[in-house]
Each structure stands twice: as structure tokens, then as C-alpha cells.
Amino acid sequence: QVQLVESGGGLVQPGGSLRLSCAASGSIFSINAMGWYRQAPGKERELVAVITSGDTTNYADSVKGRFTISRDNAKNTVYLQMNTLKPEDTAVYYCHANIRRLLATRDYDYWGQGTQVTVSS
């Protein structure tokens, strides 16, 4: 099986920074795109940032210039550096990865358990 384990959420003041990490483990042959989504109370889950296996990145307009996604393929880990945080960034952040398992004939989507980010003074 495959697991995604997130860490790094918490409470931060407006203008502050946080770094989220998500490590994939298990019977992994290869990892395609990895990304971060978020869901605020009463809202739908939305894409925050995504990074392909070739390190191409894409960001939601609301976080461009403030958030940076990166990955360490040797560690099967994706990161989200969040700077200049705003109260509207408050949400549960979910890690996503599209993974080819060992001996599998297709790719599967996996999600982390979510980590709370709260931006408040």
C-alpha cells in the first residue's frame, strides 16, 4: 500500500510563514504529479499548487508570489513554503500524489489526512 503523511501545519499570525511537508511511502514505483489542495469551512476543496515529475509548477492565483511548491524525489516528499500568510489562507491543507505502485498497470491518486493551517492574530 501507499501512504501520504503530512506535517507542518499550525497557528501563525498574519504575515507569517509556514512550511508543509508530505512524504509518500510504501510500494512505490514512481510518482507523477504531486500537489497541495485546501478546504476552508463551508467551501469546496481547491487546488493550491501542483508540481509535475519534471518540476513544472502551477499555482492558484490567490497564492502566486507567496507560496512555493517543491519536491525531493529521493525522499518522495513534496513541500509547500507559505509566506505572507493571510487569514483567508486558513484551511485544512491536503497533499495529493499520482503514483504508480510496484507491479501496477496504471496510476492511482492518493491523499494525505490533512493538516490544519490557521492564520489569525
Coordinates of N, CA and C in Angstrom, one line a residue:
Q1 N 0.8 -1.2 0.0 CA 0.0 0.0 0.0 C 0.9 1.2 0.0
V2 N 0.2 2.4 -0.2 CA 0.9 3.7 -0.2 C 0.2 4.6 0.8
Q3 N 1.1 5.4 1.5 CA 0.6 6.4 2.4 C 1.2 7.7 2.1
L4 N 0.4 8.8 2.4 CA 1.0 10.1 2.3 C 0.8 10.7 3.7
V5 N 1.9 11.2 4.3 CA 1.9 11.7 5.7 C 2.3 13.1 5.7
E6 N 1.4 14.0 6.1 CA 1.7 15.5 6.1 C 2.2 15.9 7.5
S7 N 2.9 17.0 7.5 CA 3.3 17.7 8.7 C 3.5 19.2 8.4
G8 N 3.6 19.9 9.5 CA 4.0 21.4 9.4 C 2.9 22.4 9.6
G9 N 1.6 21.9 9.7 CA 0.5 22.9 9.9 C 0.6 23.5 11.3
G10 N -0.3 24.5 11.5 CA -0.3 25.1 12.8 C -1.0 26.5 12.8
L11 N -0.8 27.2 13.9 CA -1.3 28.6 14.0 C -0.2 29.6 13.8
V12 N -0.5 30.6 13.0 CA 0.5 31.6 12.6 C -0.2 32.9 12.5
Q13 N 0.5 34.0 12.8 CA -0.1 35.3 12.7 C -0.1 35.8 11.2
P14 N -1.0 36.7 10.9 CA -0.9 37.2 9.5 C 0.5 37.8 9.2
G15 N 0.9 37.5 8.0 CA 2.2 37.9 7.5 C 3.3 36.9 7.8
G16 N 3.0 35.9 8.6 CA 3.9 34.9 9.0 C 4.1 33.8 7.9
S17 N 4.9 32.8 8.2 CA 5.3 31.8 7.3 C 5.1 30.4 7.9
L18 N 4.8 29.4 7.1 CA 4.8 28.0 7.5 C 5.3 27.2 6.3
R19 N 5.8 26.0 6.7 CA 6.3 25.1 5.6 C 5.6 23.7 5.9
L20 N 4.9 23.3 4.9 CA 4.2 22.0 4.9 C 5.1 20.9 4.2
S21 N 5.1 19.7 4.8 CA 5.8 18.6 4.1 C 4.8 17.5 4.0
C22 N 5.0 16.7 2.9 CA 4.2 15.5 2.7 C 5.1 14.4 2.1
A23 N 5.2 13.3 2.9 CA 6.1 12.2 2.5 C 5.3 11.0 2.1
A24 N 5.6 10.5 0.9 CA 4.9 9.3 0.4 C 5.8 8.0 0.7
S25 N 5.1 7.0 1.1 CA 5.8 5.7 1.5 C 5.0 4.5 1.1
G26 N 5.7 3.4 1.0 CA 5.0 2.2 0.6 C 5.6 1.6 -0.7
S27 N 4.8 0.8 -1.4 CA 5.2 0.1 -2.6 C 5.1 1.0 -3.8
I28 N 6.1 1.9 -3.9 CA 6.1 3.0 -4.9 C 7.0 2.6 -6.0
F29 N 6.6 2.7 -7.3 CA 7.5 2.5 -8.4 C 7.9 3.9 -8.9
S30 N 6.9 4.8 -9.1 CA 7.2 6.2 -9.5 C 6.1 7.1 -9.1
I31 N 6.4 8.4 -8.9 CA 5.5 9.4 -8.6 C 5.4 10.4 -9.7
N32 N 4.2 10.7 -10.1 CA 4.0 11.7 -11.2 C 3.8 13.0 -10.5
A33 N 2.6 13.7 -10.8 CA 2.4 15.0 -10.2 C 2.1 14.9 -8.7
M34 N 2.6 15.9 -7.9 CA 2.3 16.0 -6.5 C 1.7 17.4 -6.3
G35 N 0.9 17.5 -5.3 CA 0.3 18.8 -5.1 C -0.3 19.0 -3.8
W36 N -0.8 20.3 -3.6 CA -1.5 20.6 -2.3 C -2.8 21.2 -2.7
Y37 N -3.8 20.8 -1.9 CA -5.2 21.4 -2.0 C -5.5 21.9 -0.6
R38 N -6.6 22.7 -0.6 CA -7.1 23.2 0.7 C -8.6 23.3 0.7
Q39 N -9.1 23.1 1.9 CA -10.6 23.2 2.1 C -10.9 24.1 3.3
A40 N -11.5 25.2 3.1 CA -11.9 26.0 4.2 C -13.4 25.7 4.6
P41 N -13.8 26.0 5.8 CA -15.1 25.6 6.3 C -16.2 26.2 5.4
G42 N -17.1 25.3 4.9 CA -18.2 25.8 4.1 C -17.8 25.9 2.6
K43 N -16.6 25.6 2.3 CA -16.2 25.8 0.9 C -15.7 24.5 0.3
E44 N -15.6 24.4 -1.0 CA -15.1 23.2 -1.7 C -13.6 23.2 -1.6
R45 N -13.1 22.0 -1.8 CA -11.7 21.8 -1.9 C -11.1 22.4 -3.1
E46 N -10.0 23.2 -3.0 CA -9.5 23.8 -4.2 C -8.0 23.6 -4.3
L47 N -7.5 23.6 -5.5 CA -6.1 23.4 -5.8 C -5.3 24.6 -5.3
V48 N -4.2 24.4 -4.6 CA -3.3 25.4 -4.2 C -2.1 25.5 -5.1
A49 N -1.4 24.3 -5.3 CA -0.2 24.3 -6.1 C 0.0 22.9 -6.5
V50 N 0.6 22.7 -7.7 CA 1.0 21.4 -8.2 C 2.4 21.4 -8.8
I51 N 3.1 20.3 -8.7 CA 4.4 20.2 -9.3 C 4.5 18.8 -10.0
T52 N 4.9 18.8 -11.3 CA 5.0 17.6 -12.1 C 6.3 16.9 -11.8
S53 N 6.4 15.7 -12.3 CA 7.7 14.9 -12.2 C 8.9 15.7 -12.9
G54 N 8.5 16.5 -13.8 CA 9.6 17.3 -14.5 C 9.8 18.7 -13.8
D55 N 9.2 18.9 -12.6 CA 9.3 20.1 -11.9 C 8.6 21.3 -12.5
T56 N 7.7 21.1 -13.3 CA 6.8 22.2 -13.8 C 5.8 22.5 -12.7
T57 N 5.6 23.8 -12.4 CA 4.7 24.1 -11.3 C 3.6 25.0 -11.8
N58 N 2.5 24.9 -11.0 CA 1.3 25.7 -11.3 C 0.7 26.1 -9.9
Y59 N 0.2 27.4 -9.9 CA -0.3 27.9 -8.6 C -1.7 28.5 -8.8
A60 N -2.5 28.4 -7.8 CA -3.8 29.2 -7.7 C -3.4 30.7 -7.7
D61 N -4.2 31.5 -8.4 CA -3.9 32.9 -8.5 C -3.8 33.5 -7.1
S62 N -4.6 33.0 -6.2 CA -4.6 33.6 -4.8 C -3.3 33.4 -4.0
V63 N -2.5 32.5 -4.5 CA -1.2 32.3 -3.7 C 0.0 32.6 -4.5
K64 N -0.1 33.0 -5.8 CA 1.1 33.2 -6.6 C 1.9 34.4 -6.0
G65 N 3.2 34.1 -5.9 CA 4.1 35.1 -5.4 C 4.3 35.0 -3.9
R66 N 3.4 34.2 -3.2 CA 3.5 34.0 -1.8 C 3.9 32.5 -1.4
F67 N 3.4 31.6 -2.2 CA 3.6 30.1 -1.9 C 4.6 29.6 -2.9
T68 N 5.4 28.6 -2.5 CA 6.3 27.9 -3.4 C 6.2 26.4 -3.1
I69 N 6.0 25.7 -4.2 CA 5.9 24.2 -4.1 C 7.3 23.6 -4.6
S70 N 7.7 22.6 -4.0 CA 9.0 21.9 -4.4 C 8.9 20.5 -4.0
R71 N 9.8 19.7 -4.6 CA 9.8 18.2 -4.3 C 11.2 17.7 -4.2
D72 N 11.4 16.7 -3.4 CA 12.6 15.9 -3.3 C 12.3 14.5 -3.7
N73 N 12.7 14.2 -4.9 CA 12.3 12.9 -5.4 C 13.1 11.7 -4.7
A74 N 14.2 12.0 -4.2 CA 15.0 11.0 -3.4 C 14.2 10.6 -2.1
K75 N 13.5 11.5 -1.6 CA 12.7 11.3 -0.4 C 11.2 11.1 -0.6
N76 N 10.8 11.1 -1.9 CA 9.4 11.0 -2.2 C 8.5 12.0 -1.4
T77 N 9.0 13.2 -1.3 CA 8.4 14.3 -0.5 C 8.2 15.5 -1.3
V78 N 7.0 16.2 -1.0 CA 6.7 17.4 -1.6 C 6.5 18.4 -0.4
Y79 N 6.9 19.7 -0.7 CA 6.9 20.8 0.3 C 6.0 21.9 -0.2
L80 N 5.5 22.7 0.7 CA 4.8 23.9 0.4 C 5.3 25.0 1.3
Q81 N 6.1 25.9 0.8 CA 6.5 27.0 1.6 C 5.5 28.1 1.5
M82 N 4.9 28.5 2.6 CA 3.9 29.5 2.6 C 4.4 30.8 3.3
N83 N 4.5 31.9 2.6 CA 4.9 33.2 3.1 C 3.8 34.2 3.1
T84 N 4.0 35.2 3.8 CA 3.0 36.3 3.8 C 1.6 35.8 4.0
L85 N 1.4 34.9 4.9 CA 0.1 34.3 5.1 C -1.0 35.3 5.5
K86 N -2.2 35.0 5.0 CA -3.4 35.9 5.2 C -4.4 35.1 5.9
P87 N -5.3 35.7 6.7 CA -6.4 35.0 7.3 C -7.2 34.1 6.3
E88 N -7.3 34.6 5.1 CA -8.1 33.8 4.1 C -7.4 32.5 3.6
D89 N -6.1 32.3 4.1 CA -5.4 31.1 3.8 C -5.8 30.0 4.8
T90 N -6.5 30.4 5.8 CA -6.9 29.4 6.8 C -7.8 28.3 6.2
A91 N -7.3 27.0 6.4 CA -8.0 25.9 5.8 C -7.3 24.6 6.3
V92 N -7.9 23.5 5.9 CA -7.2 22.2 6.0 C -6.5 22.0 4.7
Y93 N -5.2 21.7 4.8 CA -4.4 21.5 3.6 C -4.2 20.0 3.4
Y94 N -4.4 19.6 2.2 CA -4.3 18.2 1.8 C -3.2 18.0 0.8
C95 N -2.4 17.0 1.0 CA -1.4 16.6 0.0 C -2.0 15.6 -1.0
H96 N -1.7 15.7 -2.2 CA -2.1 14.7 -3.3 C -0.9 14.2 -4.1
A97 N -1.0 13.0 -4.5 CA 0.1 12.5 -5.4 C -0.6 11.4 -6.3
N98 N -0.1 11.5 -7.5 CA -0.5 10.5 -8.5 C 0.7 9.5 -8.7
I99 N 0.4 8.2 -8.3 CA 1.5 7.3 -8.1 C 1.3 6.0 -8.9
R100 N 2.4 5.5 -9.4 CA 2.4 4.1 -10.0 C 3.0 3.2 -8.9
R101 N 2.2 2.3 -8.4 CA 2.7 1.3 -7.4 C 3.5 0.2 -8.1
L102 N 4.4 -0.5 -7.4 CA 5.1 -1.6 -7.9 C 4.2 -2.6 -8.4
L103 N 4.4 -3.1 -9.6 CA 3.7 -4.2 -10.3 C 2.3 -3.7 -10.8
A104 N 2.0 -2.5 -10.6 CA 0.7 -2.0 -11.0 C 0.7 -1.6 -12.5
T105 N -0.5 -1.7 -13.2 CA -0.6 -1.4 -14.6 C -1.1 0.0 -14.9
R106 N -1.5 0.7 -13.8 CA -2.0 2.1 -14.0 C -1.6 2.9 -12.8
D107 N -1.8 4.2 -12.9 CA -1.5 5.1 -11.8 C -2.8 5.3 -10.9
Y108 N -2.5 5.6 -9.7 CA -3.6 5.8 -8.7 C -3.4 7.2 -8.0
D109 N -4.5 7.8 -7.6 CA -4.4 9.0 -6.8 C -4.5 8.7 -5.3
Y110 N -3.6 9.4 -4.6 CA -3.6 9.2 -3.1 C -3.7 10.6 -2.4
W111 N -4.3 10.6 -1.2 CA -4.4 11.8 -0.5 C -3.9 11.6 0.9
G112 N -3.3 12.7 1.5 CA -3.0 12.7 2.9 C -4.2 13.0 3.8
Q113 N -3.9 12.9 5.1 CA -5.0 13.0 6.0 C -5.4 14.5 6.3
G114 N -4.6 15.4 5.8 CA -5.0 16.8 6.0 C -4.2 17.4 7.2
T115 N -3.8 18.7 7.1 CA -3.2 19.4 8.2 C -3.8 20.8 8.3
Q116 N -4.1 21.2 9.5 CA -4.8 22.4 9.7 C -3.8 23.6 9.7
V117 N -4.1 24.6 8.9 CA -3.4 25.9 8.9 C -4.4 27.0 9.3
T118 N -4.0 27.7 10.4 CA -4.9 28.8 10.9 C -4.0 30.0 10.9
V119 N -4.5 31.1 10.2 CA -3.8 32.4 10.2 C -4.7 33.3 11.0
S120 N -4.2 33.7 12.1 CA -5.0 34.6 13.0 C -4.1 35.4 14.0
S121 N -4.6 36.6 14.3 CA -3.8 37.3 15.3 C -4.4 37.1 16.7

